[in-house]
Amino acid sequence: MLNKRVKVYISIIIALGLSFLIYSMLKIPKDTIPDIILFGLFAVLAESLLIYITKELTVSVAFAVDLMAVLTFGPYAGALIASIGTTFQVIKYEDGTIKHLFNFPYYKTLFNVSQLALSVGIAGLVFEYLGGIPGEYVYPKYLLPATITALIYYILNSILMAVLISLLMNKSLAYVLGTDFKWTIPNFLFLAFLGIVMAEAFIRIGYISFILLFIPLLMVRYMFKLYIDLKQSYYDTINVLMKALDAKDKYTAGHSQSVERIAALLSRELGLSESHIERIRIAALLHDIGKIGVKEEVLNKPGKLTDEEMNIIREHPVKGYEILSEVPSLRDVALWVRYHHEWYNGSGYPDGLKGDAIPLEAQILSLADVFDALVSDRPYRDAFSQEEAYKIILEHEGTQFSPKLIDAFKKAFEKNREEFKHDI
């Protein structure tokens, strides 16, 4: 069931999008209708060549076709062509299910058509406002307006979809853009360039350019799919390691995923870039990997640990560092994992680092790790409430955690209290 906010948002976008499409139909010259139909069929083909970024989020090579249409025929015809493409697309899901106009929920089709019409149409209007003339040679006179047009289309399309996902998942817009939509940047860079080239080719040589450029379009799709598959394989490997650790230590099941989420929230409050945050998220998922070498009876001991057992537990950051430092692409992550039990006042382990000698990334992992441990059940105690854990963290300002990190924690906790809940 869609909640009220989602229904209102979808209704607003559909109303605006369909209004723009009706207006576009009234504005286009009748002699462009055959071109719109032919371009629309090309857009349908492009929209059907989807690439999965997540289970729900996809991208397609249609961005280049839509941009080409806007630069060639203008904002109104461009919006109609993009709408034809997304209306009649045929989607084949990874499980073999095929979806099309006649078995797809009507409100999803209307939303997709509407948000695309708005994104393409507004981008096309910007092109004209910047002095661009649809149908004239793009290079060199209109190259800058065309580039800005591509950027506007990408931003509007991403934001309209991200707002919907944010409302559906009850996540912040920044979180959705940072986790899901960052994968689309390589797609945008490739297809913006290709869309401009395709528009220039069509204006110069006509419909034969479809044949000449369709192969490069497929190649771009293939390369981006390889990129996504490689990234997914990378995260799948990490998740398998985490599941192995969760199976070994039943009391920390879901702990790494919770630490990853909290670490990302803290990192954003500290103003770190999304590429930097991605590395920290990987470190968060792997921060306890050294515990794989610790005996289960020690990890799951219900009573107080002996000094010898405590020393064994305290070896896990170094063991994790030794495991991860063997992987060249994870050497920075390995250092952060090694230092995630260091204290700001120098009383932590394994190396007794103090103050700014502790990498900021390791400090982030440390606070995220401690908070989630506090709100989780442990063999020797029940979980603290969120409010209790919050107060305990604040009490350790200047000793375990730096004032800078505590300040970021306060802001992140107030803005995203639900995100600080432990994953079970």
Coordinates of C-alpha atoms in Angstrom, one line a residue:
M1 CA 0.0 0.0 0.0
L2 CA 1.3 3.5 -0.9
N3 CA 1.3 5.9 2.0
K4 CA -0.4 9.3 1.7
R5 CA 2.8 11.3 1.0
V6 CA 3.7 9.0 -1.8
K7 CA 0.2 9.2 -3.3
V8 CA 0.2 13.0 -3.1
Y9 CA 3.7 13.2 -4.7
I10 CA 2.8 10.8 -7.5
S11 CA -0.5 12.7 -8.2
I12 CA 1.4 16.1 -8.4
I13 CA 4.0 14.8 -10.8
I14 CA 1.4 13.0 -13.0
A15 CA -0.8 16.2 -13.1
L16 CA 2.2 18.4 -14.1
G17 CA 3.6 15.9 -16.6
L18 CA 0.4 15.1 -18.4
S19 CA -0.4 18.9 -18.6
F20 CA 3.0 19.5 -20.2
L21 CA 2.4 16.6 -22.7
I22 CA -1.0 18.0 -23.7
Y23 CA 0.6 21.4 -24.2
S24 CA 3.4 19.8 -26.2
M25 CA 0.9 18.2 -28.5
L26 CA -0.7 21.6 -29.2
K27 CA 2.7 23.2 -29.9
I28 CA 4.3 20.7 -32.3
P29 CA 4.0 21.3 -36.1
K30 CA 2.0 18.5 -37.8
D31 CA 4.8 17.8 -40.3
T32 CA 7.0 16.6 -37.4
I33 CA 4.6 13.8 -36.4
P34 CA 6.2 11.1 -38.6
D35 CA 9.6 12.0 -37.1
I36 CA 8.2 11.8 -33.6
I37 CA 6.8 8.3 -34.3
L38 CA 10.0 7.0 -35.7
F39 CA 12.1 8.5 -32.9
G40 CA 9.6 7.2 -30.5
L41 CA 10.1 3.6 -31.7
F42 CA 13.9 4.1 -31.4
A43 CA 13.3 5.4 -27.8
V44 CA 11.1 2.3 -27.1
L45 CA 14.0 0.0 -28.1
A46 CA 16.5 2.0 -26.0
E47 CA 14.2 2.1 -22.9
S48 CA 13.8 -1.7 -23.2
L49 CA 17.6 -2.2 -22.8
L50 CA 17.6 -1.8 -19.1
I51 CA 20.5 -2.3 -16.7
Y52 CA 19.8 -3.1 -13.0
I53 CA 21.6 -1.0 -10.4
T54 CA 19.5 -2.4 -7.6
K55 CA 16.5 -4.6 -7.5
E56 CA 14.2 -1.6 -8.0
L57 CA 16.4 0.9 -9.7
T58 CA 17.4 0.7 -13.4
V59 CA 19.1 2.8 -16.0
S60 CA 18.9 2.6 -19.8
V61 CA 20.6 4.0 -22.8
A62 CA 17.5 6.0 -23.7
F63 CA 19.1 9.1 -22.1
A64 CA 21.2 9.5 -25.3
V65 CA 18.1 9.1 -27.5
D66 CA 16.0 11.6 -25.5
L67 CA 18.8 14.1 -25.5
M68 CA 19.2 13.6 -29.2
A69 CA 15.5 14.2 -29.7
V70 CA 15.5 17.5 -27.7
L71 CA 18.6 18.9 -29.5
T72 CA 17.0 17.9 -32.9
F73 CA 13.3 18.7 -32.5
G74 CA 13.0 20.9 -29.4
P75 CA 11.5 20.5 -25.9
Y76 CA 7.9 19.6 -26.9
A77 CA 8.7 17.0 -29.5
G78 CA 11.5 15.7 -27.2
A79 CA 9.1 15.2 -24.3
L80 CA 6.6 13.3 -26.5
I81 CA 9.4 11.1 -27.9
A82 CA 10.7 10.3 -24.4
S83 CA 7.1 9.5 -23.3
I84 CA 6.5 7.1 -26.1
G85 CA 9.7 5.3 -25.3
T86 CA 8.8 4.8 -21.6
T87 CA 5.1 4.0 -22.3
F88 CA 5.8 1.1 -24.7
Q89 CA 9.0 -0.2 -23.2
V90 CA 9.2 -4.0 -22.6
I91 CA 11.0 -4.9 -19.4
K92 CA 12.6 -8.3 -18.8
Y93 CA 13.4 -8.8 -15.1
E94 CA 16.2 -10.9 -13.8
D95 CA 13.8 -13.7 -12.8
G96 CA 12.5 -13.9 -16.4
T97 CA 9.3 -12.0 -15.9
I98 CA 8.3 -9.7 -18.7
K99 CA 6.5 -6.4 -18.0
H100 CA 4.8 -4.1 -20.5
L101 CA 2.1 -1.4 -20.7
F102 CA -0.7 -3.9 -20.4
N103 CA 0.5 -5.7 -17.2
F104 CA 2.3 -2.9 -15.5
P105 CA 0.5 -0.8 -12.7
Y106 CA -1.1 2.2 -14.5
Y107 CA 0.1 4.7 -11.8
K108 CA 3.7 3.6 -12.3
T109 CA 3.5 4.0 -16.1
L110 CA 1.8 7.4 -15.6
F111 CA 4.5 8.5 -13.1
N112 CA 7.3 7.4 -15.3
V113 CA 5.9 9.1 -18.4
S114 CA 5.2 12.3 -16.5
Q115 CA 8.5 12.7 -14.7
L116 CA 10.4 11.9 -17.9
A117 CA 8.3 14.4 -19.9
L118 CA 9.1 17.1 -17.3
S119 CA 12.8 16.3 -17.1
V120 CA 13.2 16.2 -20.9
G121 CA 10.9 19.2 -21.6
I122 CA 12.4 21.5 -19.0
A123 CA 15.9 20.6 -20.2
G124 CA 14.8 21.4 -23.8
L125 CA 13.4 24.8 -22.7
V126 CA 16.8 25.5 -21.0
F127 CA 18.5 24.7 -24.2
E128 CA 16.4 27.3 -26.1
Y129 CA 16.8 29.8 -23.3
L130 CA 20.6 29.6 -23.6
G131 CA 20.3 30.4 -27.3
G132 CA 20.3 26.9 -28.7
I133 CA 18.3 26.3 -31.8
P134 CA 16.9 22.7 -32.2
G135 CA 17.8 21.2 -35.6
E136 CA 20.9 23.3 -36.2
Y137 CA 24.5 21.9 -35.9
V138 CA 25.4 21.5 -32.3
Y139 CA 29.2 21.8 -32.7
P140 CA 30.8 24.2 -32.0
K141 CA 28.2 27.0 -31.5
Y142 CA 25.7 25.2 -29.3
L143 CA 28.0 22.7 -27.6
L144 CA 27.9 24.5 -24.2
P145 CA 24.1 24.9 -24.1
A146 CA 23.8 21.2 -25.2
T147 CA 26.1 20.1 -22.3
I148 CA 24.1 22.1 -19.8
T149 CA 20.9 20.7 -21.2
A150 CA 22.2 17.2 -20.7
L151 CA 23.1 18.1 -17.1
I152 CA 19.7 19.6 -16.3
Y153 CA 17.9 16.5 -17.7
Y154 CA 20.1 14.2 -15.6
I155 CA 19.6 16.2 -12.4
L156 CA 15.8 16.6 -12.8
N157 CA 15.4 12.9 -13.7
S158 CA 17.5 11.8 -10.7
I159 CA 15.9 14.1 -8.2
L160 CA 12.3 13.3 -9.2
M161 CA 13.0 9.5 -8.9
A162 CA 15.0 9.9 -5.7
V163 CA 12.2 11.8 -4.0
L164 CA 9.8 9.0 -4.8
I165 CA 12.3 6.3 -3.5
S166 CA 12.9 8.5 -0.4
L167 CA 9.2 8.6 0.4
L168 CA 8.7 4.9 -0.3
M169 CA 11.7 3.8 1.9
N170 CA 11.3 6.6 4.5
K171 CA 14.9 7.5 3.9
S172 CA 16.4 11.0 3.6
L173 CA 16.8 12.3 0.0
A174 CA 20.6 12.7 0.6
Y175 CA 20.8 9.1 1.6
V176 CA 19.0 7.9 -1.5
L177 CA 21.0 10.1 -3.9
G178 CA 24.2 9.0 -2.2
T179 CA 23.6 5.3 -2.1
D180 CA 21.5 4.5 -5.3
F181 CA 22.1 7.3 -7.8
K182 CA 25.8 7.7 -7.5
W183 CA 26.0 4.5 -9.7
T184 CA 24.3 6.5 -12.6
I185 CA 27.1 9.0 -12.9
P186 CA 29.3 6.9 -15.3
N187 CA 26.1 6.2 -17.4
F188 CA 25.4 9.9 -17.6
L189 CA 28.9 10.9 -18.7
F190 CA 28.9 8.3 -21.5
L191 CA 25.4 8.9 -22.7
A192 CA 25.5 12.7 -22.6
F193 CA 28.5 12.7 -24.9
L194 CA 26.9 10.1 -27.2
G195 CA 23.5 11.9 -27.2
I196 CA 25.2 15.1 -28.5
V197 CA 27.2 13.2 -31.1
M198 CA 24.0 11.4 -32.2
A199 CA 22.1 14.7 -32.6
E200 CA 25.0 16.2 -34.7
A201 CA 25.1 13.1 -36.9
F202 CA 21.3 13.0 -37.4
I203 CA 21.2 16.7 -38.3
R204 CA 24.0 16.2 -40.8
I205 CA 23.1 12.9 -42.4
G206 CA 19.6 12.0 -41.4
Y207 CA 18.1 8.6 -40.4
I208 CA 21.1 6.6 -41.6
S209 CA 22.7 7.8 -38.4
F210 CA 20.4 5.5 -36.5
I211 CA 22.1 2.5 -38.1
L212 CA 25.6 3.9 -37.6
L213 CA 25.2 4.9 -34.0
F214 CA 23.1 2.0 -32.7
I215 CA 26.2 -0.2 -32.3
P216 CA 28.1 2.4 -30.2
L217 CA 24.9 2.7 -28.1
L218 CA 24.9 -1.0 -27.5
M219 CA 28.6 -0.9 -26.6
V220 CA 28.1 1.8 -24.1
R221 CA 25.3 -0.3 -22.5
Y222 CA 27.6 -3.3 -22.4
M223 CA 30.5 -1.4 -20.8
F224 CA 28.3 0.1 -18.2
K225 CA 26.7 -3.3 -17.4
L226 CA 30.2 -4.7 -16.9
Y227 CA 31.0 -1.9 -14.5
I228 CA 27.8 -2.5 -12.5
D229 CA 28.3 -6.2 -12.5
L230 CA 31.9 -5.8 -11.2
K231 CA 30.7 -3.5 -8.4
Q232 CA 28.0 -5.8 -7.5
S233 CA 30.4 -8.8 -7.4
Y234 CA 32.6 -6.7 -5.1
Y235 CA 29.8 -6.1 -2.7
D236 CA 28.5 -9.6 -2.9
T237 CA 31.9 -10.9 -1.9
I238 CA 31.9 -8.6 1.1
N239 CA 28.4 -9.6 2.1
V240 CA 29.4 -13.3 2.0
L241 CA 32.2 -12.6 4.4
M242 CA 29.8 -10.8 6.7
K243 CA 27.3 -13.6 6.6
A244 CA 30.1 -16.0 7.6
L245 CA 31.0 -13.8 10.5
D246 CA 27.3 -13.4 11.5
A247 CA 26.9 -17.2 11.5
K248 CA 29.9 -17.5 13.8
D249 CA 28.9 -14.8 16.2
K250 CA 25.1 -14.9 16.7
Y251 CA 25.0 -11.9 19.0
T252 CA 26.4 -9.6 16.3
A253 CA 24.1 -10.6 13.4
G254 CA 23.4 -7.5 11.4
H255 CA 26.0 -5.5 13.3
S256 CA 28.2 -4.7 10.4
Q257 CA 25.3 -3.5 8.3
S258 CA 24.2 -1.2 11.1
V259 CA 27.7 0.2 11.6
E260 CA 27.9 0.8 7.8
R261 CA 24.7 2.8 7.9
I262 CA 25.6 4.9 10.9
A263 CA 29.1 5.5 9.6
A264 CA 27.7 6.9 6.4
L265 CA 25.4 9.2 8.3
L266 CA 28.3 10.5 10.4
S267 CA 30.5 10.9 7.3
R268 CA 27.9 13.0 5.6
E269 CA 27.6 15.3 8.6
L270 CA 31.4 15.7 8.5
G271 CA 31.1 16.8 4.8
L272 CA 32.9 13.9 3.2
S273 CA 32.5 13.2 -0.5
E274 CA 30.3 10.3 -1.6
S275 CA 33.3 8.4 -3.0
H276 CA 35.1 8.8 0.3
I277 CA 31.9 7.6 2.2
E278 CA 31.8 4.6 -0.1
R279 CA 35.3 3.5 1.1
I280 CA 34.2 4.1 4.8
R281 CA 31.1 2.0 4.2
I282 CA 33.3 -0.9 2.9
A283 CA 35.5 -0.5 6.0
A284 CA 32.4 -0.6 8.2
L285 CA 31.2 -3.8 6.7
L286 CA 34.7 -5.3 7.2
H287 CA 35.6 -3.8 10.5
D288 CA 35.2 -7.0 12.5
I289 CA 36.5 -9.4 9.8
G290 CA 39.4 -10.3 12.2
K291 CA 36.9 -12.1 14.5
I292 CA 36.8 -14.9 12.0
G293 CA 40.0 -16.2 13.6
V294 CA 38.5 -16.0 17.2
K295 CA 37.0 -19.2 18.8
E296 CA 33.2 -19.2 19.0
E297 CA 33.3 -20.1 22.7
V298 CA 35.1 -16.8 23.3
L299 CA 32.9 -14.7 21.1
N300 CA 29.7 -16.1 22.5
K301 CA 30.8 -16.5 26.2
P302 CA 27.8 -15.4 28.4
G303 CA 29.9 -14.4 31.4
K304 CA 32.8 -12.1 32.0
L305 CA 35.9 -12.8 29.8
T306 CA 39.2 -13.7 31.4
D307 CA 42.3 -11.5 30.8
E308 CA 43.6 -14.1 28.3
E309 CA 40.2 -14.2 26.5
M310 CA 40.1 -10.4 26.4
N311 CA 43.5 -10.2 24.9
I312 CA 42.4 -12.7 22.2
I313 CA 39.4 -10.5 21.4
R314 CA 41.6 -7.4 21.2
E315 CA 43.7 -9.1 18.5
H316 CA 40.8 -8.8 16.0
P317 CA 41.7 -5.3 14.6
V318 CA 45.2 -6.4 13.9
K319 CA 44.0 -9.7 12.4
G320 CA 41.6 -7.8 10.2
Y321 CA 44.3 -5.4 9.1
E322 CA 46.5 -8.4 8.2
I323 CA 43.7 -10.0 6.1
L324 CA 42.7 -6.8 4.3
S325 CA 46.2 -5.4 3.7
E326 CA 46.9 -8.3 1.4
V327 CA 44.3 -6.8 -1.0
P328 CA 45.9 -3.8 -2.8
S329 CA 42.5 -2.0 -3.3
L330 CA 41.7 -2.3 0.4
R331 CA 45.0 -1.0 2.0
D332 CA 43.4 2.3 3.2
V333 CA 40.4 0.3 4.5
A334 CA 42.8 -2.1 6.3
L335 CA 44.4 0.8 8.3
W336 CA 41.0 2.2 9.4
V337 CA 40.0 -1.3 10.5
R338 CA 43.2 -1.6 12.5
Y339 CA 42.6 1.6 14.4
H340 CA 38.8 1.4 15.0
H341 CA 39.3 0.6 18.7
E342 CA 41.7 3.4 19.4
W343 CA 40.6 6.1 21.9
Y344 CA 40.9 9.9 21.4
N345 CA 42.8 10.1 24.8
G346 CA 45.2 7.4 23.8
S347 CA 43.9 4.6 26.0
G348 CA 42.6 2.4 23.2
Y349 CA 44.2 -0.5 21.3
P350 CA 46.1 -2.0 19.5
D351 CA 48.7 0.9 19.1
G352 CA 47.6 3.4 21.7
L353 CA 47.2 6.2 19.1
K354 CA 46.0 9.6 20.4
G355 CA 44.0 12.6 19.1
D356 CA 44.4 13.4 15.4
A357 CA 46.9 10.6 15.0
I358 CA 43.9 8.4 14.7
P359 CA 42.5 8.5 11.1
L360 CA 39.2 10.3 11.0
E361 CA 37.7 7.3 9.2
A362 CA 38.7 5.0 12.1
Q363 CA 37.2 7.4 14.5
I364 CA 33.9 7.3 12.6
L365 CA 34.0 3.5 12.6
S366 CA 34.7 3.5 16.3
L367 CA 31.6 5.6 17.3
A368 CA 29.3 3.7 14.9
D369 CA 30.6 0.4 16.3
V370 CA 30.1 1.4 19.9
F371 CA 26.6 2.9 19.4
D372 CA 25.3 -0.2 17.6
A373 CA 26.9 -2.5 20.2
L374 CA 25.1 -0.5 23.0
V375 CA 21.7 -0.9 21.3
S376 CA 22.3 -4.6 20.7
D377 CA 21.9 -7.6 23.0
R378 CA 25.2 -9.1 24.1
P379 CA 25.9 -12.4 25.9
Y380 CA 26.6 -10.5 29.1
R381 CA 23.8 -7.9 29.0
D382 CA 20.6 -6.8 27.4
A383 CA 20.5 -3.9 24.8
F384 CA 20.4 -0.3 26.0
S385 CA 17.6 1.9 24.6
Q386 CA 18.6 4.5 21.9
E387 CA 18.3 7.3 24.5
E388 CA 20.5 5.5 27.0
A389 CA 23.1 4.7 24.3
Y390 CA 23.0 8.4 23.1
K391 CA 23.8 9.6 26.6
I392 CA 26.6 7.1 27.0
I393 CA 28.3 8.2 23.8
L394 CA 28.1 11.9 24.9
E395 CA 29.6 11.0 28.2
H396 CA 32.7 9.8 26.4
E397 CA 33.5 13.1 24.6
G398 CA 37.1 14.0 24.9
T399 CA 38.0 10.5 26.2
Q400 CA 36.9 7.9 23.7
F401 CA 35.6 10.3 21.0
S402 CA 36.7 13.7 19.7
P403 CA 34.5 16.7 20.2
K404 CA 34.3 17.1 16.4
L405 CA 33.0 13.6 16.0
I406 CA 30.5 14.0 18.9
D407 CA 29.2 17.2 17.3
A408 CA 28.6 15.3 14.0
F409 CA 26.9 12.5 16.0
K410 CA 24.5 14.8 17.7
K411 CA 23.4 16.3 14.4
A412 CA 23.1 12.9 12.6
F413 CA 21.2 11.3 15.4
E414 CA 18.6 14.2 15.6
K415 CA 18.1 14.1 11.8
N416 CA 18.1 10.3 11.3
R417 CA 17.0 8.7 14.6
E418 CA 15.3 5.7 12.8
E419 CA 18.6 5.0 10.9
F420 CA 20.4 4.4 14.2
K421 CA 18.2 1.3 15.0
H422 CA 20.1 -2.0 15.1
D423 CA 19.5 -4.4 12.1
I424 CA 18.3 -7.8 13.2

